[in-house]
Short mmCIF file of C-alpha atoms in Angstrom, two decimals:
data_model
loop_
_atom_site.label_atom_id
_atom_site.label_comp_id
_atom_site.label_asym_id
_atom_site.label_seq_id
_atom_site.Cartn_x
_atom_site.Cartn_y
_atom_site.Cartn_z
CA MET A 84 -44.76 -42.27 -9.87
CA ASN A 85 -46.00 -43.85 -13.19
CA LEU A 86 -44.29 -46.67 -15.18
CA ASP A 87 -42.68 -44.27 -17.65
CA ALA A 88 -40.92 -42.46 -14.87
CA ALA A 89 -39.64 -45.67 -13.33
CA PHE A 90 -38.31 -46.87 -16.65
CA ILE A 91 -36.59 -43.50 -17.14
CA LEU A 92 -35.00 -43.78 -13.67
CA ARG A 93 -33.73 -47.39 -14.35
CA ARG A 94 -32.26 -46.35 -17.67
CA GLY A 95 -30.60 -43.24 -16.11
CA LYS A 96 -29.01 -45.66 -13.45
CA LEU A 97 -27.52 -47.77 -16.21
CA ARG A 98 -26.10 -44.79 -17.94
CA THR A 99 -24.62 -43.61 -14.79
CA ILE A 100 -22.90 -47.00 -14.04
CA TRP A 101 -21.30 -47.11 -17.46
CA SER A 102 -20.23 -43.45 -17.21
CA LEU A 103 -18.53 -44.10 -13.84
CA VAL A 104 -16.76 -47.21 -15.18
CA PHE A 105 -15.41 -45.09 -18.03
CA LEU A 106 -14.39 -42.32 -15.75
CA VAL A 107 -12.55 -44.59 -13.24
CA PHE A 108 -10.64 -45.92 -16.28
CA ALA A 109 -9.65 -42.34 -17.47
CA ALA A 110 -8.84 -41.07 -13.94
CA SER A 111 -5.22 -41.32 -14.48
CA CYS A 112 -5.50 -38.54 -17.24
CA GLY A 113 -6.29 -35.78 -14.86
CA ASN A 114 -4.56 -32.46 -15.14
CA LYS A 115 -2.44 -30.73 -12.57
CA ILE A 116 -1.19 -27.22 -12.01
CA THR A 117 2.29 -26.69 -13.19
CA THR A 118 4.73 -24.36 -11.56
CA ARG A 119 7.99 -22.63 -12.62
CA ASP A 120 10.59 -20.59 -10.90
CA VAL A 121 10.53 -16.89 -11.79
CA PRO A 122 13.35 -16.14 -14.27
CA VAL A 123 14.97 -13.49 -12.14
CA ALA A 124 18.03 -13.67 -9.89
CA VAL A 125 17.11 -11.55 -6.86
CA PRO A 126 20.20 -10.12 -5.05
CA GLU A 127 20.41 -10.64 -1.26
CA THR A 128 20.88 -6.87 -0.48
CA PHE A 129 20.74 -3.49 -2.22
CA SER A 130 23.99 -2.09 -3.36
CA LEU A 131 23.79 1.12 -1.19
CA SER A 132 23.23 1.35 2.50
CA THR A 133 20.09 2.80 3.82
CA GLY A 134 18.67 4.34 7.04
CA ALA A 135 17.63 2.57 10.28
CA SER A 136 14.17 3.94 10.66
CA ALA A 137 11.17 1.74 9.58
CA LEU A 138 9.21 2.88 6.55
CA GLU A 139 5.75 4.19 7.68
CA THR A 140 2.63 2.67 6.02
CA ASP A 141 1.45 6.26 5.35
CA TRP A 142 4.97 7.32 4.20
CA TRP A 143 3.97 10.94 3.21
CA LYS A 144 3.44 11.80 6.98
CA SER A 145 7.19 11.50 7.48
CA PHE A 146 7.51 14.89 5.80
CA GLU A 147 5.53 16.37 8.64
CA ASP A 148 3.65 18.74 6.33
CA PRO A 149 -0.04 19.07 7.45
CA ALA A 150 -1.10 20.66 4.14
CA LEU A 151 0.37 17.61 2.24
CA ASN A 152 -1.40 15.26 4.60
CA SER A 153 -4.77 16.92 3.97
CA LEU A 154 -4.26 16.95 0.32
CA ILE A 155 -3.40 13.25 0.08
CA ASP A 156 -6.37 12.39 2.31
CA SER A 157 -8.65 14.28 -0.06
CA ALA A 158 -7.20 12.73 -3.15
CA LEU A 159 -7.58 9.18 -1.73
CA TYR A 160 -11.23 9.92 -1.07
CA TYR A 161 -12.27 11.92 -4.08
CA ASN A 162 -9.99 10.94 -6.98
CA LEU A 163 -12.06 9.49 -9.90
CA ASP A 164 -9.32 7.17 -11.26
CA LEU A 165 -9.09 5.55 -7.78
CA LYS A 166 -12.88 5.23 -7.58
CA SER A 167 -12.89 3.71 -11.03
CA SER A 168 -10.30 1.15 -10.02
CA TRP A 169 -12.30 0.28 -7.02
CA TYR A 170 -15.32 -0.62 -9.22
CA GLN A 171 -13.06 -2.64 -11.23
CA VAL A 172 -12.41 -4.70 -8.09
CA ALA A 173 -16.08 -4.97 -7.53
CA GLN A 174 -16.55 -6.38 -11.07
CA GLU A 175 -13.89 -9.01 -10.38
CA ALA A 176 -15.56 -9.95 -7.12
CA SER A 177 -18.86 -10.48 -8.86
CA ASN A 178 -17.01 -12.53 -11.56
CA VAL A 179 -15.82 -14.85 -8.75
CA ALA A 180 -19.35 -15.40 -7.55
CA ILE A 181 -20.58 -16.07 -11.09
CA ILE A 182 -17.95 -18.71 -11.77
CA ALA A 183 -18.50 -20.25 -8.25
CA SER A 184 -22.15 -20.73 -9.05
CA GLU A 185 -21.19 -23.40 -11.50
CA ARG A 186 -20.21 -25.72 -8.55
CA VAL A 187 -23.76 -25.99 -7.32
CA PRO A 188 -26.83 -27.44 -9.16
CA GLN A 189 -28.74 -25.20 -11.42
CA VAL A 190 -32.55 -25.28 -10.65
CA PHE A 191 -35.30 -23.95 -12.95
CA LEU A 192 -39.04 -23.70 -12.45
CA GLU A 193 -40.96 -23.80 -15.81
CA LEU A 194 -44.68 -23.43 -16.55
CA GLN A 195 -45.86 -24.34 -20.00
CA GLY A 196 -49.15 -24.01 -21.70
CA GLY A 197 -50.62 -24.47 -25.12
CA ALA A 198 -53.88 -24.79 -27.00
CA SER A 199 -54.74 -26.71 -30.26
CA ARG A 200 -57.62 -26.22 -32.79
CA PRO A 201 -59.69 -28.21 -33.70
CA VAL A 202 -60.05 -29.85 -30.31
CA PRO A 203 -60.33 -33.53 -31.57
CA ASP A 204 -56.80 -33.30 -32.81
CA PHE A 205 -55.55 -32.57 -29.21
CA VAL A 206 -57.35 -35.48 -27.52
CA GLY A 207 -55.09 -37.29 -25.00
CA GLY A 208 -52.46 -34.55 -25.20
CA GLU A 209 -51.22 -32.29 -22.57
CA ASN A 210 -51.29 -28.59 -22.93
CA THR A 211 -50.40 -27.44 -19.36
CA GLN A 212 -47.25 -28.45 -17.47
CA LEU A 213 -45.46 -27.18 -14.35
CA SER A 214 -41.93 -28.61 -14.11
CA LEU A 215 -38.87 -28.35 -11.84
CA ARG A 216 -35.65 -28.90 -13.61
CA SER A 217 -32.16 -29.30 -12.16
CA SER A 218 -28.82 -29.74 -13.82
CA TYR A 219 -25.48 -30.46 -12.18
CA GLU A 220 -22.06 -31.01 -13.79
CA VAL A 221 -19.66 -33.28 -11.87
CA ASP A 222 -16.32 -31.31 -11.65
CA LEU A 223 -14.25 -34.47 -12.43
CA TRP A 224 -11.10 -32.87 -13.66
CA GLY A 225 -11.26 -29.67 -11.61
CA ARG A 226 -12.31 -27.44 -14.54
CA VAL A 227 -14.77 -25.39 -12.43
CA LYS A 228 -12.51 -25.37 -9.43
CA GLN A 229 -9.57 -24.06 -11.37
CA SER A 230 -11.85 -21.45 -13.17
CA LYS A 231 -12.84 -20.14 -9.69
CA LEU A 232 -9.37 -20.12 -8.40
CA ALA A 233 -8.20 -18.29 -11.52
CA ALA A 234 -10.98 -15.76 -10.94
CA GLN A 235 -9.88 -15.39 -7.33
CA ASN A 236 -6.37 -14.71 -8.48
CA ARG A 237 -7.61 -11.96 -10.94
CA LEU A 238 -9.64 -10.51 -8.05
CA LYS A 239 -6.57 -10.34 -5.89
CA ALA A 240 -4.57 -8.77 -8.75
CA SER A 241 -7.25 -6.24 -9.33
CA PHE A 242 -7.25 -5.20 -5.65
CA LEU A 243 -3.46 -5.08 -5.66
CA ASP A 244 -3.69 -2.83 -8.78
CA TYR A 245 -5.98 -0.61 -6.87
CA GLN A 246 -3.42 -0.37 -4.08
CA THR A 247 -0.70 0.37 -6.59
CA LEU A 248 -2.74 3.17 -8.10
CA ALA A 249 -3.38 4.55 -4.56
CA ILE A 250 0.40 4.72 -3.95
CA SER A 251 0.86 6.48 -7.39
CA ILE A 252 -1.91 9.07 -6.59
CA ALA A 253 -0.30 9.82 -3.25
CA GLY A 254 3.02 10.18 -4.90
CA GLU A 255 1.72 12.42 -7.63
CA VAL A 256 0.04 14.62 -5.03
CA ALA A 257 3.34 14.85 -3.10
CA LEU A 258 5.37 15.73 -6.24
CA THR A 259 2.89 18.34 -7.49
CA TRP A 260 2.57 19.94 -4.01
CA PHE A 261 6.46 20.15 -3.41
CA SER A 262 6.98 21.47 -6.93
CA LEU A 263 4.29 24.13 -6.18
CA GLN A 264 6.06 25.07 -3.06
CA ALA A 265 9.36 25.28 -4.77
CA PHE A 266 8.25 27.41 -7.68
CA GLN A 267 6.45 29.76 -5.18
CA GLU A 268 9.72 30.04 -3.35
CA GLN A 269 11.51 30.85 -6.60
CA LEU A 270 8.98 33.46 -7.42
CA ASP A 271 9.56 35.12 -3.97
CA LEU A 272 13.32 34.97 -4.63
CA ILE A 273 12.92 36.49 -8.07
CA GLN A 274 10.85 39.24 -6.63
CA GLU A 275 13.59 40.09 -4.20
CA GLN A 276 16.14 39.91 -6.97
CA THR A 277 14.09 42.18 -9.19
CA GLU A 278 13.75 44.81 -6.47
CA TYR A 279 17.49 44.68 -5.86
CA ASN A 280 18.26 44.86 -9.64
CA GLN A 281 16.04 47.84 -9.81
CA GLN A 282 17.96 49.58 -6.99
CA VAL A 283 21.15 48.89 -8.76
CA LEU A 284 19.68 50.32 -11.95
CA ALA A 285 18.75 53.52 -10.12
CA LEU A 286 22.33 53.79 -8.80
CA ILE A 287 23.76 53.32 -12.35
CA ARG A 288 21.54 55.98 -13.78
CA ALA A 289 22.63 58.38 -10.97
CA ARG A 290 26.29 57.63 -11.84
CA PHE A 291 25.52 58.01 -15.53
CA ALA A 292 24.07 61.43 -14.89
CA SER A 293 27.25 62.40 -13.31
CA GLY A 294 29.29 61.05 -16.13
CA GLN A 295 30.89 58.30 -14.17
CA VAL A 296 29.60 55.33 -16.29
CA ARG A 297 28.57 54.54 -19.81
CA GLY A 298 25.01 54.34 -21.10
CA VAL A 299 25.63 50.77 -22.23
CA ASP A 300 25.73 49.80 -18.41
CA ILE A 301 22.12 50.96 -18.12
CA LEU A 302 21.05 48.80 -21.02
CA ARG A 303 22.73 45.77 -19.57
CA GLN A 304 21.15 46.21 -16.22
CA GLU A 305 17.81 46.60 -17.84
CA GLN A 306 18.36 43.46 -19.79
CA LEU A 307 19.08 41.59 -16.63
CA ILE A 308 15.82 42.87 -15.11
CA GLN A 309 13.83 41.74 -18.19
CA ASN A 310 15.55 38.36 -18.12
CA THR A 311 14.66 37.98 -14.45
CA GLN A 312 10.98 38.95 -15.09
CA GLU A 313 10.86 36.48 -18.09
CA GLN A 314 11.87 33.64 -15.76
CA ALA A 315 9.19 34.79 -13.30
CA THR A 316 6.62 34.58 -16.10
CA ALA A 317 7.77 31.03 -17.02
CA ILE A 318 7.59 29.92 -13.44
CA GLN A 319 3.99 31.41 -13.15
CA ILE A 320 2.98 29.22 -16.02
CA GLU A 321 4.29 26.17 -14.26
CA VAL A 322 2.51 27.26 -11.02
CA LYS A 323 -0.83 27.64 -12.78
CA THR A 324 -0.52 24.24 -14.56
CA LEU A 325 0.50 22.44 -11.42
CA GLN A 326 -2.38 24.02 -9.53
CA ASN A 327 -4.77 22.60 -12.14
CA ARG A 328 -3.06 19.22 -12.08
CA LEU A 329 -3.37 19.12 -8.23
CA THR A 330 -7.07 20.09 -8.43
CA VAL A 331 -7.86 17.27 -10.89
CA LEU A 332 -5.94 14.76 -8.62
CA LEU A 333 -8.33 15.89 -5.86
CA GLY A 334 -11.24 14.93 -8.05
CA ALA A 335 -12.41 18.49 -8.85
CA ALA A 336 -12.38 20.79 -11.95
CA PRO A 337 -9.48 23.15 -12.37
CA GLY A 338 -10.06 26.47 -10.40
CA SER A 339 -12.99 25.17 -8.49
CA ILE A 340 -11.24 24.78 -5.11
CA SER A 341 -8.76 26.77 -3.17
CA LEU A 342 -5.35 25.33 -2.40
CA PRO A 343 -3.05 25.79 0.57
CA SER A 344 -0.68 28.74 0.27
CA GLU A 345 2.31 27.57 2.12
CA ASN A 346 5.54 27.89 0.21
CA ALA A 347 8.29 26.57 2.50
CA LEU A 348 9.76 23.25 1.46
CA PRO A 349 9.83 20.77 4.42
CA GLU A 350 13.08 19.54 5.99
CA LEU A 351 14.16 16.20 4.84
CA GLY A 352 14.25 13.53 7.48
CA PRO A 353 16.59 10.42 7.69
CA LEU A 354 16.63 7.73 5.06
CA PRO A 355 14.17 4.85 5.76
CA ASP A 356 15.32 1.23 6.01
CA ALA A 357 14.89 -0.25 2.59
CA GLY A 358 15.04 -3.79 3.92
CA LEU A 359 16.01 -6.74 1.75
CA PRO A 360 15.05 -7.21 -1.94
CA MET A 361 12.93 -10.26 -0.99
CA GLU A 362 11.00 -8.27 1.48
CA LEU A 363 10.35 -5.68 -1.25
CA ILE A 364 8.95 -8.42 -3.53
CA ASN A 365 6.45 -9.44 -0.87
CA ARG A 366 5.54 -5.92 0.06
CA ARG A 367 4.94 -4.17 -3.21
CA PRO A 368 1.37 -4.61 -4.48
CA ASP A 369 2.33 -4.25 -8.23
CA ILE A 370 4.70 -7.25 -7.80
CA GLN A 371 2.05 -9.31 -5.95
CA SER A 372 -0.54 -8.33 -8.63
CA SER A 373 1.81 -9.61 -11.37
CA PHE A 374 2.29 -12.74 -9.39
CA ASN A 375 -1.46 -13.41 -9.09
CA GLN A 376 -1.86 -12.75 -12.80
CA MET A 377 0.75 -15.38 -13.44
CA GLU A 378 -1.12 -17.85 -11.11
CA ALA A 379 -4.45 -17.12 -12.86
CA ALA A 380 -2.78 -17.83 -16.25
CA ASP A 381 -1.41 -21.14 -14.81
CA ARG A 382 -4.86 -22.15 -13.71
CA GLU A 383 -6.35 -21.29 -17.10
CA VAL A 384 -3.97 -23.85 -18.54
CA ALA A 385 -5.56 -26.45 -16.30
CA VAL A 386 -8.97 -25.30 -17.52
CA ALA A 387 -7.94 -25.62 -21.13
CA ILE A 388 -6.69 -29.04 -20.46
CA SER A 389 -9.87 -29.99 -18.64
CA ASN A 390 -11.92 -29.00 -21.76
CA THR A 391 -10.30 -31.91 -23.68
CA TYR A 392 -11.68 -34.45 -21.07
CA PRO A 393 -15.30 -35.94 -20.88
CA ARG A 394 -17.95 -34.10 -18.86
CA LEU A 395 -20.44 -35.82 -16.66
CA THR A 396 -23.77 -34.14 -16.17
CA PHE A 397 -26.87 -35.21 -14.17
CA ASN A 398 -30.19 -33.88 -14.95
CA PHE A 399 -33.44 -34.25 -12.89
CA THR A 400 -36.95 -33.17 -13.89
CA GLY A 401 -40.14 -33.24 -11.87
CA ALA A 402 -43.37 -32.28 -13.60
CA LEU A 403 -47.06 -31.93 -13.05
CA ARG A 404 -49.11 -32.37 -16.34
CA SER A 405 -52.91 -31.73 -17.25
CA ASN A 406 -55.10 -30.79 -20.07
CA THR A 407 -56.38 -27.90 -17.87
CA LEU A 408 -54.81 -25.58 -15.30
CA THR A 409 -57.36 -26.76 -12.67
CA ASN A 410 -56.46 -30.38 -12.98
CA LEU A 411 -52.73 -29.80 -12.90
CA VAL A 412 -52.02 -32.12 -9.94
CA GLU A 413 -53.62 -35.11 -11.43
CA SER A 414 -50.59 -36.48 -13.28
CA GLN A 415 -46.96 -36.35 -11.92
CA ALA A 416 -43.71 -37.57 -13.61
CA ALA A 417 -40.09 -37.53 -12.71
CA SER A 418 -36.86 -38.42 -14.55
CA LEU A 419 -33.19 -38.62 -13.60
CA THR A 420 -30.67 -38.79 -16.43
CA SER A 421 -26.94 -38.54 -16.87
CA SER A 422 -24.99 -37.74 -19.80
CA LEU A 423 -21.22 -38.09 -20.68
CA LEU A 424 -19.90 -35.72 -23.30
CA MET A 425 -16.62 -36.75 -24.82
CA PRO A 426 -15.02 -34.24 -27.33
CA LEU A 427 -13.92 -36.03 -30.36
CA PHE A 428 -13.37 -33.59 -33.24
CA TYR A 429 -13.25 -29.82 -33.00
CA GLY A 430 -11.04 -29.09 -35.85
CA GLY A 431 -8.06 -28.71 -33.46
CA ARG A 432 -9.73 -25.94 -31.54
CA LEU A 433 -9.29 -27.48 -28.10
CA ASN A 434 -5.58 -28.13 -28.66
CA ALA A 435 -5.14 -24.54 -29.95
CA GLU A 436 -6.86 -23.20 -26.87
CA LYS A 437 -4.53 -25.20 -24.70
CA GLU A 438 -1.53 -23.97 -26.50
CA GLN A 439 -2.83 -20.32 -26.31
CA ALA A 440 -3.30 -20.71 -22.53
CA GLU A 441 0.33 -22.16 -22.12
CA ALA A 442 1.80 -19.31 -24.18
CA PHE A 443 -0.15 -16.78 -22.11
CA ARG A 444 1.11 -18.40 -18.95
CA GLU A 445 4.74 -18.10 -20.20
CA GLN A 446 4.02 -14.47 -21.04
CA GLN A 447 2.81 -13.73 -17.52
CA ILE A 448 5.91 -15.49 -16.04
CA GLN A 449 8.15 -13.22 -18.08
CA ALA A 450 6.01 -10.18 -17.14
CA TYR A 451 6.30 -11.08 -13.45
CA GLY A 452 10.06 -11.32 -13.75
CA GLN A 453 10.25 -7.93 -15.44
CA THR A 454 8.09 -6.35 -12.82
CA VAL A 455 10.50 -7.59 -10.13
CA LEU A 456 13.44 -6.31 -12.00
CA LEU A 457 11.86 -2.85 -12.49
CA ALA A 458 11.01 -2.61 -8.87
CA LEU A 459 14.63 -3.34 -7.97
CA GLN A 460 15.76 -0.80 -10.40
CA GLU A 461 13.41 1.84 -8.95
CA VAL A 462 14.88 1.34 -5.43
CA GLU A 463 18.52 1.41 -6.70
CA ASP A 464 17.94 4.47 -8.77
CA ALA A 465 16.20 6.34 -5.87
CA LEU A 466 19.06 5.44 -3.46
CA ILE A 467 21.70 6.61 -6.04
CA ARG A 468 19.96 9.86 -6.66
CA GLU A 469 19.32 10.47 -3.00
CA SER A 470 23.03 9.99 -2.07
CA LEU A 471 24.51 11.91 -5.02
CA GLN A 472 22.07 14.76 -4.72
CA LYS A 473 23.36 15.59 -1.39
CA GLU A 474 26.81 16.07 -3.01
CA ARG A 475 25.33 18.31 -5.69
CA ILE A 476 23.58 20.59 -3.18
CA GLY A 477 26.87 20.81 -1.30
CA TYR A 478 28.67 21.92 -4.50
CA LEU A 479 25.87 24.42 -5.19
CA GLU A 480 26.13 25.89 -1.80
CA SER A 481 29.91 26.25 -2.10
CA GLN A 482 29.58 27.99 -5.49
CA LEU A 483 26.84 30.31 -4.08
CA ASP A 484 29.23 31.30 -1.19
CA LEU A 485 32.07 32.01 -3.66
CA ALA A 486 29.73 33.87 -6.02
CA GLU A 487 28.49 36.14 -3.18
CA ARG A 488 32.03 36.84 -1.94
CA ALA A 489 33.08 37.56 -5.60
CA PHE A 490 30.16 39.92 -6.18
CA GLN A 491 30.83 41.93 -3.00
CA GLN A 492 34.43 42.33 -3.97
CA LEU A 493 33.67 43.35 -7.58
CA ARG A 494 30.98 45.79 -6.43
CA VAL A 495 33.52 47.66 -4.18
CA GLU A 496 35.99 47.78 -6.97
CA TYR A 497 33.20 49.09 -9.37
CA LEU A 498 32.23 51.74 -6.86
CA ASN A 499 35.84 52.74 -6.64
CA GLY A 500 36.02 53.05 -10.42
CA SER A 501 38.69 50.41 -10.91
CA ILE A 502 36.67 47.98 -13.06
CA ALA A 503 33.89 48.06 -15.71
CA TYR A 504 30.26 47.25 -14.72
CA LEU A 505 30.24 44.30 -16.93
CA ASP A 506 32.23 42.16 -14.49
CA VAL A 507 29.79 43.14 -11.74
CA LEU A 508 26.83 42.36 -13.98
CA VAL A 509 28.08 38.90 -14.81
CA SER A 510 28.81 38.17 -11.19
CA LEU A 511 25.36 39.41 -10.10
CA ASP A 512 23.67 37.17 -12.69
CA GLN A 513 25.59 34.09 -11.64
CA MET A 514 24.94 34.67 -7.98
CA GLN A 515 21.16 35.09 -8.58
CA GLN A 516 20.99 32.08 -10.89
CA LEU A 517 22.83 29.98 -8.25
CA LYS A 518 20.25 30.85 -5.67
CA ARG A 519 17.47 29.69 -7.97
CA ASP A 520 19.39 26.61 -8.96
CA LEU A 521 19.81 25.73 -5.26
CA VAL A 522 16.07 25.90 -4.75
CA SER A 523 15.54 23.59 -7.71
CA ALA A 524 18.13 21.11 -6.35
CA GLU A 525 16.43 21.07 -2.93
CA LEU A 526 13.19 20.25 -4.63
CA ASP A 527 14.89 17.50 -6.65
CA GLN A 528 16.13 16.00 -3.34
CA LEU A 529 12.53 15.91 -2.02
CA LEU A 530 11.26 14.44 -5.26
CA PHE A 531 14.00 11.78 -5.05
CA ARG A 532 12.87 10.88 -1.52
CA VAL A 533 9.27 10.70 -2.73
CA ALA A 534 10.44 8.31 -5.47
CA LEU A 535 12.26 6.19 -2.94
CA PHE A 536 9.07 6.04 -0.73
CA ARG A 537 7.06 5.09 -3.66
CA ALA A 538 9.58 2.31 -4.64
CA LEU A 539 9.54 0.82 -1.08
CA ALA A 540 5.89 1.38 -0.26
CA GLY A 541 3.34 -1.34 0.37
CA GLY A 542 -0.45 -1.17 0.28
CA PHE A 543 -2.43 0.94 2.85
CA GLU A 544 -6.06 1.21 3.63
CA THR A 545 -8.06 3.80 1.72
CA PRO A 546 -11.48 5.40 2.27
CA ASN A 547 -13.04 3.21 -0.39
CA GLU A 548 -12.21 0.09 1.56
CA THR A 549 -13.84 1.30 4.82
CA GLY A 550 -16.68 3.64 3.71
CA GLY A 551 -17.20 3.27 0.04
CA GLU A 552 -20.35 2.02 -1.76
CA PHE A 553 -18.62 -1.31 -2.33
CA SER A 554 -16.69 -3.04 0.50
CA PHE A 555 -14.00 -5.48 -0.64
CA ASN A 556 -14.13 -7.47 2.64
CA GLU A 557 -17.95 -7.96 2.57
CA ASN A 558 -18.64 -8.72 -1.09
CA THR A 559 -16.12 -11.25 -2.20
CA ILE A 560 -15.78 -14.98 -2.07
CA PRO A 561 -13.00 -15.81 0.50
CA THR A 562 -9.80 -16.11 -1.48
CA GLU A 563 -7.87 -18.45 0.71
#
C-alpha cells in the first residue's frame, strides 16, 4: 500500500471516531414504532344464535353439489382476476427483497480507460484503472429495517387480498350457479303452466262453441298464456346472461365452454357455528389485510422520522492503475472513508413527509376499524336474512296451499255454471305466480347461506399457491 493510501485510511479513521462520538450523543433521539387501539368496540357474541357444526374451509362443499365443486375448482385455477392478484403478490415479494438488499454492502467492479492527445500532455497520468468499490450505510435509526418490515406487511396484505378475492370468486360462482338452477327450474315450471293453460283454453273454446261461456273468457285465457310466455322470455334472458357471467368467471370467453345442465336446487344443510366476533376478526383475510396495511403505515412513520436524523455511510475502494492495460498490476491503491450526512435545511419537506406519513397511518387505523365493522355487519345481516327467510318460505307455502284449494273449488263451481270464469282466472294466475315466487324464495335462502359462508370464511389454499408459476412460500423473504 502506498503513502497516499495510508494517509487516506488514517484520515478515514479520524472521521469515523468523530462520527461515532456524535452518534452516541444523539442516540437518545431514536424513533420508535407507536401503537394505537383500533377505534372499534367489538361485541362478545353475535346477536343471533347459530348452528353447532364447524364451518368447513372449503365451505361450498357443504352444499353437496358435485357440479358446483367442479365449477369452483375450475374458477380458482383459471380465473384471470385471481391470477392477476397472484402476480401482484409476486411483485410485493420482489419489493421486499429489493428493500432488504439495502441492509448489506453494495459492491461494484469498475474498469476505466482513457487516452489523451498529444502524448506529452498525458505524461505521468493514468489512463487505465480497475477498481472495486463498496458502500454501506449503517442503519443507526432503523430506517432500512422499518422499510423492510413495512414492505413485509404490504406483502402479507397483498397475499391476504388474494385470499379475499379467492373467497369472492368462489362465492360469485356459487351465486351464479344457484341462480341458473333456479331460473331453469322456473322455466320448467312455466312450461308446465303453459301446457295446462292451453288445455284450459281448449276447454273454454269448446264451451264457447256450445254457448256456455262468453268470448271474453277466451281472450282472458289467451292473455294469461301470453303473460306466462313473456315471463319465460324474461327468464331466458337472465339464463343466457348468467351463463356468460359464469363462463367468464371460469376464465373463458362466453359461449366457449359447455356448462352442467342440472337444474335441481340443493337441500340446505344446518347453520354453521359462527363462533365469536374476535375469532372472525382473526380469521377473515380482508380484516387481516387491513391490519397489515395499518402496521405498514405505522412503520412508514418511523421511516419518515429516521429521514430527519444523520446517516452514517462507509465507503471502500481498492484499485489497480496503469498507463497501459498490460501493466495494470504495477500500482495499487486503497481507501476507506466514512461520511455523516446531517439534514439541515430542506424547505420543510422532511417534516411535511413525516406529517403525511402520520396522517396516512391515522387513515389506515380508521379504515381497519371500518373493515371490522363491515365484517360484523355482514355476519349479522346474513344471520337475520337466514332466520327470517325461513318464515317467509313458510308463509308462501301456506299461501300456495290455500290458493290451490281455492282454485279447485272455483273450478268446480265454474264447471257447474255457478260463477263467471274471471274468478277462476284470477285464482289460477295467483296460484301459478305463488309457485314461481316459492322457487325464487328458495333461491334467496340459498344465496343468503352463501352470503353467510362468505362472511364467516377464512383463507384456503388455491392452485396458484401449489402449482402456479410463482410460489408464495418459495419466493419471499420470511415475514416473521
